[in-house]
Tab-separated table of C-alpha atoms in Angstrom:
chain	number	residue	atom	x	y	z
A	29	MET	CA	-38.444	18.184	27.082
A	30	LYS	CA	-36.845	15.101	28.488
A	31	LYS	CA	-33.233	14.560	27.393
A	32	ILE	CA	-31.577	11.161	27.796
A	33	ILE	CA	-28.392	9.421	26.729
A	34	ALA	CA	-28.839	5.805	25.680
A	35	SER	CA	-25.700	3.632	25.619
A	36	ALA	CA	-27.141	0.186	25.164
A	37	ILE	CA	-28.299	-2.125	22.424
A	38	PHE	CA	-31.167	-0.424	20.621
A	39	PHE	CA	-33.778	-1.998	18.381
A	40	ALA	CA	-32.312	-1.926	14.882
A	41	THR	CA	-35.698	-1.496	13.251
A	42	VAL	CA	-35.956	2.022	14.662
A	43	PHE	CA	-32.863	3.037	12.695
A	44	ALA	CA	-34.154	1.451	9.529
A	45	THR	CA	-37.658	2.907	9.499
A	46	ASN	CA	-37.166	6.366	11.018
A	47	SER	CA	-33.905	7.430	9.439
A	48	GLN	CA	-32.709	9.452	6.474
A	49	SER	CA	-29.372	7.640	6.933
A	50	LEU	CA	-28.604	4.178	5.586
A	51	GLY	CA	-30.510	1.324	7.199
A	52	TYR	CA	-28.747	-1.756	8.537
A	53	GLN	CA	-29.601	-3.875	5.503
A	54	ASP	CA	-27.963	-1.189	3.316
A	55	LEU	CA	-24.881	-1.142	5.553
A	56	GLY	CA	-24.660	-4.929	5.398
A	57	ILE	CA	-24.530	-4.799	1.597
A	58	LEU	CA	-22.138	-1.838	1.564
A	59	PHE	CA	-19.675	-3.572	3.887
A	60	SER	CA	-19.758	-6.658	1.632
A	61	GLN	CA	-18.582	-4.879	-1.510
A	62	ASN	CA	-15.182	-4.459	-3.128
A	63	ASP	CA	-13.642	-1.606	-5.148
A	64	ASN	CA	-11.151	-3.971	-6.847
A	65	ASN	CA	-8.165	-1.854	-5.819
A	66	GLY	CA	-4.669	-3.208	-6.356
A	67	THR	CA	-1.484	-2.628	-8.305
A	68	ALA	CA	-1.634	-0.635	-11.526
A	69	ARG	CA	-1.040	-3.817	-13.554
A	70	PHE	CA	-3.903	-5.548	-11.727
A	71	THR	CA	-6.397	-2.689	-12.144
A	72	ALA	CA	-5.431	-1.999	-15.773
A	73	MET	CA	-6.392	-5.602	-16.606
A	74	GLY	CA	-9.755	-5.423	-14.822
A	75	GLY	CA	-8.515	-7.541	-11.903
A	76	ALA	CA	-8.678	-10.703	-14.058
A	77	PHE	CA	-5.833	-12.540	-12.324
A	78	GLY	CA	-7.487	-15.684	-10.968
A	79	ALA	CA	-5.574	-17.977	-13.369
A	80	LEU	CA	-2.501	-15.778	-13.804
A	81	GLY	CA	-0.842	-14.938	-10.506
A	82	GLY	CA	2.543	-13.260	-10.649
A	83	ASP	CA	1.125	-10.024	-9.166
A	84	ILE	CA	0.789	-9.349	-5.442
A	85	SER	CA	-2.834	-8.221	-5.885
A	86	SER	CA	-3.754	-11.671	-7.193
A	87	ILE	CA	-3.710	-12.773	-3.533
A	88	ASN	CA	-7.153	-11.135	-3.244
A	89	ILE	CA	-8.558	-13.329	-6.022
A	90	ASN	CA	-6.562	-16.580	-5.845
A	91	PRO	CA	-3.641	-16.955	-3.417
A	92	ALA	CA	-2.309	-19.860	-5.505
A	93	GLY	CA	-0.859	-17.187	-7.806
A	94	LEU	CA	1.870	-16.362	-5.268
A	95	SER	CA	4.006	-19.329	-6.355
A	96	VAL	CA	3.928	-18.081	-9.974
A	97	PHE	CA	6.515	-15.464	-8.925
A	98	ASN	CA	10.085	-16.336	-9.898
A	99	ASN	CA	11.707	-14.025	-7.336
A	100	SER	CA	10.855	-11.996	-4.251
A	101	VAL	CA	9.167	-8.660	-4.918
A	102	PHE	CA	7.801	-5.650	-3.022
A	103	SER	CA	5.211	-3.282	-4.521
A	104	GLY	CA	3.245	-0.200	-3.467
A	105	SER	CA	0.468	1.773	-5.172
A	106	PHE	CA	-1.242	5.151	-4.941
A	107	ASN	CA	-4.760	5.965	-6.137
A	108	SER	CA	-6.113	9.301	-7.267
A	109	ARG	CA	-9.904	9.172	-7.616
A	110	SER	CA	-12.176	11.802	-9.128
A	111	SER	CA	-15.849	11.318	-8.324
A	112	ASP	CA	-18.972	12.890	-9.825
A	113	ILE	CA	-22.388	12.182	-8.302
A	114	MET	CA	-25.430	13.659	-10.003
A	115	ALA	CA	-28.602	13.646	-7.895
A	116	ASP	CA	-31.947	13.947	-9.698
A	117	TYR	CA	-34.778	14.786	-7.298
A	118	TYR	CA	-38.181	15.698	-8.714
A	119	GLY	CA	-36.693	17.083	-11.921
A	120	ASN	CA	-33.929	19.107	-10.290
A	121	ARG	CA	-30.338	17.960	-10.871
A	122	LEU	CA	-27.249	18.759	-8.820
A	123	THR	CA	-23.753	17.379	-9.417
A	124	THR	CA	-21.200	17.002	-6.624
A	125	GLN	CA	-17.535	16.647	-7.575
A	126	ASP	CA	-14.705	15.465	-5.311
A	127	GLN	CA	-11.154	14.186	-5.586
A	128	PHE	CA	-9.323	11.813	-3.231
A	129	ILE	CA	-5.776	10.427	-2.979
A	130	ASN	CA	-4.728	7.433	-0.900
A	131	LEU	CA	-2.201	4.633	-0.515
A	132	SER	CA	-4.305	1.889	-2.028
A	133	GLN	CA	-1.936	-1.088	-1.784
A	134	ALA	CA	1.407	-2.180	-0.321
A	135	GLY	CA	2.762	-5.697	-0.102
A	136	GLY	CA	5.402	-8.212	-1.026
A	137	VAL	CA	6.155	-11.815	-1.897
A	138	LEU	CA	9.009	-13.972	-0.625
A	139	VAL	CA	9.912	-16.894	-2.887
A	140	PHE	CA	11.840	-19.938	-1.637
A	141	ASP	CA	13.156	-22.714	-3.863
A	142	SER	CA	13.133	-26.197	-2.391
A	143	ALA	CA	16.528	-27.237	-1.008
A	144	TYR	CA	15.720	-30.889	-1.660
A	145	ARG	CA	14.743	-32.885	-4.703
A	146	SER	CA	10.961	-32.888	-4.525
A	147	ASP	CA	7.842	-32.612	-6.636
A	148	TRP	CA	7.085	-29.470	-4.626
A	149	SER	CA	9.771	-27.277	-6.176
A	150	LYS	CA	8.876	-23.830	-4.880
A	151	PHE	CA	7.190	-22.175	-1.898
A	152	ALA	CA	6.014	-18.567	-1.639
A	153	MET	CA	4.713	-16.407	1.175
A	154	GLY	CA	2.898	-13.156	0.488
A	155	PHE	CA	1.579	-10.270	2.528
A	156	ASN	CA	-0.481	-7.380	1.267
A	157	TYR	CA	-2.398	-4.358	2.536
A	158	ARG	CA	-5.069	-2.732	0.418
A	159	ILE	CA	-8.132	-0.524	0.659
A	160	THR	CA	-10.959	-2.899	-0.162
A	161	LYS	CA	-13.716	-0.283	-0.139
A	162	ASP	CA	-13.235	3.497	-0.084
A	163	PHE	CA	-16.422	5.001	1.368
A	164	THR	CA	-15.463	8.663	1.065
A	165	ASP	CA	-18.022	10.468	-1.090
A	166	GLY	CA	-20.993	12.789	-0.857
A	167	PHE	CA	-23.908	14.327	-2.731
A	168	ILE	CA	-26.599	16.995	-2.449
A	169	ALA	CA	-30.191	16.477	-3.597
A	170	GLN	CA	-32.559	19.436	-3.917
A	171	GLY	CA	-36.125	19.778	-5.176
A	172	ASN	CA	-39.779	19.763	-4.183
A	173	SER	CA	-41.720	16.541	-3.656
A	174	GLY	CA	-44.891	18.421	-2.814
A	175	ILE	CA	-45.116	16.603	0.536
A	176	ALA	CA	-44.367	18.394	3.828
A	177	THR	CA	-43.198	16.226	6.727
A	178	PHE	CA	-42.381	18.955	9.284
A	179	ILE	CA	-45.803	20.587	9.608
A	180	ASP	CA	-45.838	21.736	13.258
A	181	PHE	CA	-43.769	24.207	15.233
A	182	PRO	CA	-43.064	22.456	18.579
A	183	LEU	CA	-43.118	25.756	20.542
A	184	ASP	CA	-46.501	26.871	19.179
A	185	THR	CA	-48.809	27.168	22.215
A	186	ASN	CA	-51.854	28.537	20.401
A	187	ALA	CA	-55.185	26.777	20.870
A	188	ASN	CA	-55.288	26.325	17.099
A	189	PRO	CA	-51.628	25.764	16.138
A	190	PHE	CA	-50.377	26.808	12.716
A	191	VAL	CA	-50.104	23.960	10.214
A	192	TYR	CA	-47.245	24.328	7.725
A	193	ASP	CA	-48.360	21.631	5.300
A	194	ILE	CA	-47.433	23.294	1.998
A	195	ALA	CA	-44.087	21.960	0.799
A	196	ASP	CA	-41.809	24.565	-0.807
A	197	GLU	CA	-38.441	22.774	-1.058
A	198	GLN	CA	-36.272	19.999	0.379
A	199	ILE	CA	-32.464	19.816	0.484
A	200	PHE	CA	-30.587	16.674	1.503
A	201	ASN	CA	-26.846	16.882	2.106
A	202	ASN	CA	-25.129	13.514	2.586
A	203	ALA	CA	-21.455	12.722	3.238
A	204	TYR	CA	-19.610	9.429	3.767
A	205	SER	CA	-16.049	8.939	4.982
A	206	GLY	CA	-13.780	6.083	6.010
A	207	ASP	CA	-12.784	2.818	4.389
A	208	LEU	CA	-12.710	-0.950	4.689
A	209	SER	CA	-9.092	-2.131	4.556
A	210	GLU	CA	-7.660	-5.615	4.615
A	211	PHE	CA	-4.352	-7.293	5.353
A	212	ASN	CA	-3.667	-10.615	3.658
A	213	VAL	CA	-1.129	-13.271	4.592
A	214	GLY	CA	-0.903	-15.979	1.939
A	215	PHE	CA	0.993	-19.194	1.297
A	216	SER	CA	1.438	-21.049	-1.980
A	217	SER	CA	3.421	-23.900	-3.488
A	218	VAL	CA	3.701	-25.547	-6.908
A	219	TYR	CA	3.532	-29.274	-7.630
A	220	GLN	CA	5.511	-30.632	-10.592
A	221	GLU	CA	5.597	-27.150	-12.131
A	222	LYS	CA	1.926	-27.525	-13.111
A	223	LEU	CA	-0.366	-27.261	-10.103
A	224	HIS	CA	-0.198	-24.152	-7.916
A	225	ILE	CA	-2.077	-24.389	-4.611
A	226	GLY	CA	-2.499	-21.601	-2.089
A	227	MET	CA	-4.479	-20.133	0.765
A	228	SER	CA	-4.629	-16.825	2.578
A	229	LEU	CA	-5.801	-15.392	5.870
A	230	ASN	CA	-7.580	-12.059	5.497
A	231	PHE	CA	-7.988	-9.535	8.320
A	232	TYR	CA	-10.323	-6.537	7.906
A	233	ASP	CA	-10.516	-3.146	9.573
A	234	LEU	CA	-13.766	-1.207	9.143
A	235	ASN	CA	-14.162	2.542	9.655
A	236	PHE	CA	-17.297	4.190	8.327
A	237	THR	CA	-18.993	7.523	9.034
A	238	GLN	CA	-22.172	8.982	7.605
A	239	ARG	CA	-23.304	12.540	8.237
A	240	SER	CA	-26.566	13.711	6.709
A	241	ASN	CA	-28.602	16.878	6.983
A	242	LEU	CA	-32.181	17.209	5.771
A	243	THR	CA	-33.510	20.752	5.334
A	244	GLU	CA	-37.191	21.327	4.642
A	245	PHE	CA	-38.914	24.602	3.754
A	246	ASN	CA	-42.699	24.657	4.246
A	247	SER	CA	-45.468	27.240	4.597
A	248	ASP	CA	-49.088	27.549	5.664
A	249	VAL	CA	-52.111	28.883	3.830
A	250	ASN	CA	-51.368	32.412	5.097
A	251	GLY	CA	-47.791	32.473	3.811
A	252	ASN	CA	-46.098	31.895	7.160
A	253	GLU	CA	-42.887	29.909	6.676
A	254	LEU	CA	-41.265	27.041	8.551
A	255	ASP	CA	-37.601	26.044	8.119
A	256	ALA	CA	-36.579	22.675	9.593
A	257	ASN	CA	-33.203	20.941	9.826
A	258	LEU	CA	-32.633	17.336	10.908
A	259	TYR	CA	-29.023	16.221	11.334
A	260	GLN	CA	-28.080	12.555	11.697
A	261	GLU	CA	-24.689	10.926	12.107
A	262	ASN	CA	-23.303	7.490	12.807
A	263	PHE	CA	-19.770	6.287	13.405
A	264	THR	CA	-19.062	2.615	12.753
A	265	THR	CA	-15.930	0.596	13.463
A	266	GLY	CA	-15.287	-3.126	13.357
A	267	THR	CA	-12.927	-5.969	12.569
A	268	GLY	CA	-13.443	-9.040	10.436
A	269	PHE	CA	-11.802	-12.217	9.177
A	270	SER	CA	-12.037	-14.514	6.155
A	271	LEU	CA	-10.155	-17.346	4.440
A	272	ASN	CA	-9.317	-17.768	0.779
A	273	ALA	CA	-8.074	-20.902	-0.977
A	274	GLY	CA	-7.560	-21.885	-4.592
A	275	PHE	CA	-5.499	-23.524	-7.295
A	276	ILE	CA	-4.083	-22.744	-10.735
A	277	TYR	CA	-3.451	-25.587	-13.164
A	278	LYS	CA	-1.180	-25.177	-16.177
A	279	VAL	CA	-2.766	-27.379	-18.837
A	280	ASN	CA	0.142	-26.489	-21.134
A	281	ASN	CA	2.390	-23.516	-21.781
A	282	SER	CA	-0.484	-21.620	-23.382
A	283	PHE	CA	-3.515	-22.428	-21.255
A	284	ARG	CA	-4.248	-22.156	-17.523
A	285	LEU	CA	-7.299	-22.790	-15.355
A	286	GLY	CA	-7.983	-21.383	-11.903
A	287	LEU	CA	-10.564	-21.841	-9.175
A	288	SER	CA	-10.773	-20.128	-5.789
A	289	TYR	CA	-13.203	-19.795	-2.909
A	290	GLN	CA	-13.326	-17.026	-0.337
A	291	THR	CA	-15.342	-17.705	2.788
A	292	PRO	CA	-17.806	-15.165	4.152
A	293	THR	CA	-16.203	-12.340	6.062
A	294	TRP	CA	-17.177	-12.628	9.701
A	295	PHE	CA	-17.316	-9.263	11.468
A	296	SER	CA	-17.451	-10.510	15.041
A	297	GLU	CA	-17.968	-7.070	16.548
A	298	ILE	CA	-19.180	-3.910	14.843
A	299	LEU	CA	-19.583	-0.888	17.099
A	300	GLU	CA	-21.871	1.929	16.064
A	301	ASP	CA	-22.317	5.262	17.834
A	302	SER	CA	-25.215	7.306	16.527
A	303	ASN	CA	-27.507	10.221	17.342
A	304	ILE	CA	-30.394	8.454	15.575
A	305	ILE	CA	-32.495	8.008	18.676
A	306	ASN	CA	-35.910	9.337	19.627
A	307	ASN	CA	-35.266	12.790	21.059
A	308	ASP	CA	-38.496	14.671	21.699
A	309	GLY	CA	-40.064	12.888	18.722
A	310	PHE	CA	-37.183	13.510	16.298
A	311	PHE	CA	-34.619	10.880	15.314
A	312	GLY	CA	-31.551	13.123	15.274
A	313	ASP	CA	-30.643	16.710	16.118
A	314	ALA	CA	-33.552	18.918	15.061
A	315	GLU	CA	-33.805	22.684	14.684
A	316	ILE	CA	-36.992	24.441	13.544
A	317	ALA	CA	-37.690	28.154	12.966
A	318	VAL	CA	-40.834	29.962	11.772
A	319	SER	CA	-41.312	33.401	10.260
A	320	ASN	CA	-44.102	34.340	12.649
A	321	ASP	CA	-42.128	33.716	15.873
A	322	ASN	CA	-38.621	34.845	16.852
A	323	VAL	CA	-37.996	31.765	19.029
A	324	VAL	CA	-36.069	28.853	17.489
A	325	TYR	CA	-36.812	25.295	18.569
A	326	SER	CA	-33.889	22.906	19.105
A	327	ASN	CA	-33.957	19.498	20.773
A	328	THR	CA	-30.295	19.996	21.754
A	329	ALA	CA	-30.668	23.587	22.974
A	330	ASP	CA	-29.309	22.768	26.411
A	331	GLY	CA	-26.123	21.231	24.963
A	332	PHE	CA	-27.230	17.689	25.761
A	333	PHE	CA	-26.901	15.392	22.729
A	334	PRO	CA	-28.657	12.020	23.114
A	335	THR	CA	-26.757	9.138	21.551
A	336	GLN	CA	-27.037	5.398	21.288
A	337	SER	CA	-24.422	2.676	20.965
A	338	LEU	CA	-25.051	-0.615	19.238
A	339	ILE	CA	-22.793	-3.650	19.015
A	340	TYR	CA	-23.693	-6.190	16.354
A	341	ARG	CA	-22.240	-8.869	14.060
A	342	LEU	CA	-22.250	-9.253	10.286
A	343	ARG	CA	-21.623	-12.168	7.949
A	344	THR	CA	-21.033	-11.173	4.328
A	345	PRO	CA	-21.534	-13.457	1.286
A	346	SER	CA	-18.822	-15.882	0.212
A	347	ARG	CA	-17.247	-15.616	-3.252
A	348	LEU	CA	-16.496	-18.345	-5.790
A	349	THR	CA	-14.211	-17.434	-8.714
A	350	ALA	CA	-13.505	-19.478	-11.831
A	351	SER	CA	-10.725	-18.286	-14.141
A	352	THR	CA	-8.939	-19.061	-17.359
A	353	ALA	CA	-5.930	-17.532	-19.104
A	354	PHE	CA	-4.371	-17.837	-22.555
A	355	ILE	CA	-0.615	-17.179	-22.744
A	356	PHE	CA	0.976	-16.259	-26.062
A	357	GLY	CA	4.601	-16.937	-25.167
A	358	LYS	CA	6.400	-13.757	-24.149
A	359	MET	CA	4.222	-11.651	-26.427
A	360	GLY	CA	1.087	-11.315	-24.319
A	361	LEU	CA	-1.927	-12.874	-22.646
A	362	ILE	CA	-5.692	-12.757	-22.242
A	363	SER	CA	-7.350	-13.596	-18.915
A	364	VAL	CA	-10.985	-14.016	-17.876
A	365	ASP	CA	-12.495	-14.297	-14.374
A	366	TYR	CA	-16.065	-15.126	-13.381
A	367	SER	CA	-17.223	-14.746	-9.777
A	368	ASN	CA	-20.428	-15.434	-7.907
A	369	MET	CA	-21.674	-13.800	-4.697
A	370	ASN	CA	-25.032	-14.661	-3.156
A	371	TYR	CA	-26.159	-11.577	-1.210
A	372	THR	CA	-29.219	-13.387	0.138
A	373	ARG	CA	-26.815	-15.079	2.567
A	374	THR	CA	-25.834	-11.814	4.218
A	375	LYS	CA	-26.801	-11.941	7.872
A	376	LEU	CA	-26.893	-9.516	10.783
A	377	SER	CA	-26.995	-10.680	14.394
A	378	GLY	CA	-26.578	-9.374	17.927
A	379	ALA	CA	-29.836	-7.386	18.066
A	380	ASN	CA	-33.356	-7.466	16.634
A	381	PHE	CA	-32.540	-7.796	12.910
A	382	ILE	CA	-35.554	-9.891	11.862
A	383	GLN	CA	-36.738	-7.371	9.256
A	384	GLU	CA	-33.256	-6.750	7.875
A	385	ASN	CA	-32.423	-10.442	7.513
A	386	GLN	CA	-35.767	-11.014	5.815
A	387	ALA	CA	-34.932	-8.140	3.452
A	388	PHE	CA	-31.690	-9.892	2.477
A	389	GLN	CA	-33.806	-12.879	1.448
A	390	ASN	CA	-36.470	-10.913	-0.415
A	391	ASP	CA	-34.734	-7.836	-1.818
A	392	PHE	CA	-31.284	-9.065	-2.878
A	393	VAL	CA	-29.992	-11.661	-5.314
A	394	ASN	CA	-27.214	-14.048	-6.248
A	395	THR	CA	-24.888	-11.914	-8.415
A	396	HIS	CA	-22.823	-12.889	-11.465
A	397	ASN	CA	-19.720	-10.827	-12.141
A	398	PHE	CA	-16.893	-11.114	-14.626
A	399	SER	CA	-13.727	-9.364	-15.749
A	400	ILE	CA	-11.425	-9.684	-18.716
A	401	GLY	CA	-7.910	-8.377	-19.116
A	402	THR	CA	-5.100	-8.437	-21.640
A	403	GLU	CA	-1.424	-7.521	-21.682
A	404	TRP	CA	1.011	-7.233	-24.603
A	405	ARG	CA	4.753	-6.825	-24.269
A	406	PHE	CA	7.159	-4.956	-26.502
A	407	ASP	CA	10.573	-5.757	-25.082
A	408	LYS	CA	10.576	-4.007	-21.670
A	409	PHE	CA	7.406	-1.995	-22.340
A	410	SER	CA	3.906	-3.394	-21.732
A	411	VAL	CA	0.426	-2.148	-22.601
A	412	ARG	CA	-2.749	-3.413	-20.907
A	413	GLY	CA	-6.509	-3.166	-21.045
A	414	GLY	CA	-9.488	-4.556	-19.194
A	415	TYR	CA	-13.217	-4.575	-18.549
A	416	ARG	CA	-15.113	-5.422	-15.358
A	417	PHE	CA	-18.838	-6.022	-14.891
A	418	GLU	CA	-20.393	-6.194	-11.447
A	419	GLN	CA	-24.083	-7.012	-11.120
A	420	SER	CA	-26.122	-4.983	-8.662
A	421	PRO	CA	-27.235	-7.091	-5.675
A	422	ASP	CA	-30.602	-5.297	-5.569
A	423	ALA	CA	-33.419	-7.568	-6.766
A	424	PHE	CA	-35.275	-4.538	-8.144
A	425	ALA	CA	-32.266	-3.006	-9.912
A	426	ILE	CA	-32.392	-1.704	-13.452
A	427	ASN	CA	-29.612	-2.357	-15.974
A	428	SER	CA	-27.844	0.936	-15.291
A	429	ASP	CA	-27.461	-0.027	-11.606
A	430	ASP	CA	-24.872	-2.625	-12.664
A	431	LEU	CA	-21.270	-1.434	-12.540
A	432	ASN	CA	-19.344	-1.227	-15.815
A	433	GLU	CA	-15.645	-0.425	-15.609
A	434	TYR	CA	-13.161	0.102	-18.439
A	435	SER	CA	-9.436	0.272	-17.821
A	436	PHE	CA	-6.107	0.565	-19.580
A	437	GLY	CA	-2.500	1.082	-18.592
A	438	ALA	CA	1.174	0.634	-19.324
A	439	GLY	CA	4.377	-0.361	-17.586
A	440	TYR	CA	8.123	-0.403	-18.049
A	441	ASN	CA	10.584	-2.955	-16.677
A	442	PHE	CA	13.859	-1.330	-15.663
A	443	GLY	CA	15.311	-4.646	-14.517
A	444	SER	CA	15.616	-4.224	-10.776
A	445	PHE	CA	12.295	-2.383	-10.534
A	446	LYS	CA	9.127	-1.711	-12.546
A	447	LEU	CA	6.869	1.299	-12.929
A	448	ASP	CA	3.216	0.765	-13.847
A	449	PHE	CA	0.333	3.132	-14.454
A	450	ALA	CA	-3.383	2.525	-14.909
A	451	TYR	CA	-6.504	4.536	-15.588
A	452	ARG	CA	-10.014	3.204	-15.130
A	453	THR	CA	-13.470	4.667	-15.289
A	454	ASN	CA	-16.666	3.162	-13.937
A	455	ASN	CA	-20.276	4.233	-13.695
A	456	ARG	CA	-23.589	3.076	-12.318
A	457	THR	CA	-26.874	4.452	-11.044
A	458	ALA	CA	-28.597	4.049	-7.688
A	459	ALA	CA	-31.630	5.296	-5.780
A	460	TYR	CA	-31.396	6.916	-2.325
A	461	ASN	CA	-34.556	7.266	-0.223
A	462	PHE	CA	-34.060	9.920	2.464
A	463	TYR	CA	-37.768	10.020	3.351
A	464	SER	CA	-38.237	6.498	4.640
A	465	GLY	CA	-41.854	5.920	5.657
A	466	PHE	CA	-43.294	8.689	3.466
A	467	ASN	CA	-44.761	8.560	-0.032
A	468	VAL	CA	-41.804	10.442	-1.485
A	469	ASN	CA	-39.730	9.292	-4.449
A	470	PRO	CA	-36.037	8.626	-3.854
A	471	ALA	CA	-33.268	10.724	-5.332
A	472	ASN	CA	-31.886	9.048	-8.458
A	473	LEU	CA	-28.096	9.076	-8.383
A	474	THR	CA	-25.638	8.723	-11.256
A	475	LEU	CA	-22.169	7.859	-9.995
A	476	ASP	CA	-19.050	8.263	-12.146
A	477	ASN	CA	-15.535	7.506	-10.928
A	478	ARG	CA	-12.196	8.014	-12.632
A	479	ILE	CA	-9.233	6.380	-10.911
A	480	PHE	CA	-5.551	6.791	-11.717
A	481	THR	CA	-3.164	4.281	-10.138
A	482	ALA	CA	0.637	4.388	-10.021
A	483	SER	CA	2.696	1.445	-8.758
A	484	VAL	CA	6.342	0.651	-8.196
A	485	SER	CA	7.634	-2.917	-7.850
A	486	ILE	CA	11.122	-3.647	-6.573
A	487	ASN	CA	12.912	-6.985	-6.893
A	488	LEU	CA	14.287	-8.142	-3.546
């Protein structure tokens, strides 16, 4: 068997059509999405801060909200996430449970009052780090599709080789790790105490890993058995950049309007290292054993692991957010955000991505998303609640594929610092096809997340 190492740009369509791992169109969508992480106050209110400001996490929605701050503040937040993924594959259900803890946000705002008499009375500068998308998760799917895909033993030298075309069982073990993080630097000012204007520069750091193992158990008409394993992995890193600009207008003391626009994120260089390359006819590391022979086939038996490297570029969709907020004096508030993201404008470049870019046009849609949040104050104690809806970008999605998130929380103002806590739960469904190119149904996934966030804010 000929073993090679490929370290050059490879045709992307090979990955997409011969892989149990995510295809490039799936990665393009995944890298465009947002977990809505932020401070506990922000997440408890569903992230509906486009017309509010006054929270460092509002920089991710509308940087104009920085100049709503009355004083300089630093805040940091931790997330604890519990994840359940149920995989239904040909009537068999398996649930995978995991728990993760991370520093989800850290940032601050510096507020400067104008030293001169001017209509521009205040200027604010903000900086914030957050985990935009936490990829870490995994699931196991197990069942029997009735279709065997590994039907030959490569070391069978008989004139009439055995054919193991009776499917007994398939097991797919999939694990993701890594995250997409961002660092924001924002600037904002207020005109005549009514119009807040701001913009931010957003820098992204991408780290993503997928490891998947497909195990297939087959047999022939005489009861001889074949066990096959195909392992695939890819490691992806990259950096990106976007701009965000917006305004908040105070119509009166009780009513505010907000509008913001975030440009596409341009990932100028994404580097992928993968073993998903044709190695003796298998796209990955393969190992096959049969009951009627004591020799085990492996396409990496000599310790040589073929790999490929691919450098490409990605442009994600832009986001337009319209917001409104109703303020009830010092008692409380209600805030609503609506955002629009057109996933058909996602684009890959740097290699042969004709099929993937056509798939963005045909298989994905312009999404409509909204969130609503409320906060009520009782002296120094506050209670909060929120709801967030995020439409699935898949043109063939069913209603349960949309994300629905409910949240609530509380906080206490100690004067020089504040403590805030939030709990949110979200759920959606999705389909994962790990037999691309075969007439096999995908595994139907049900994803449930429960996230607890704790934040501390310190007045500077």
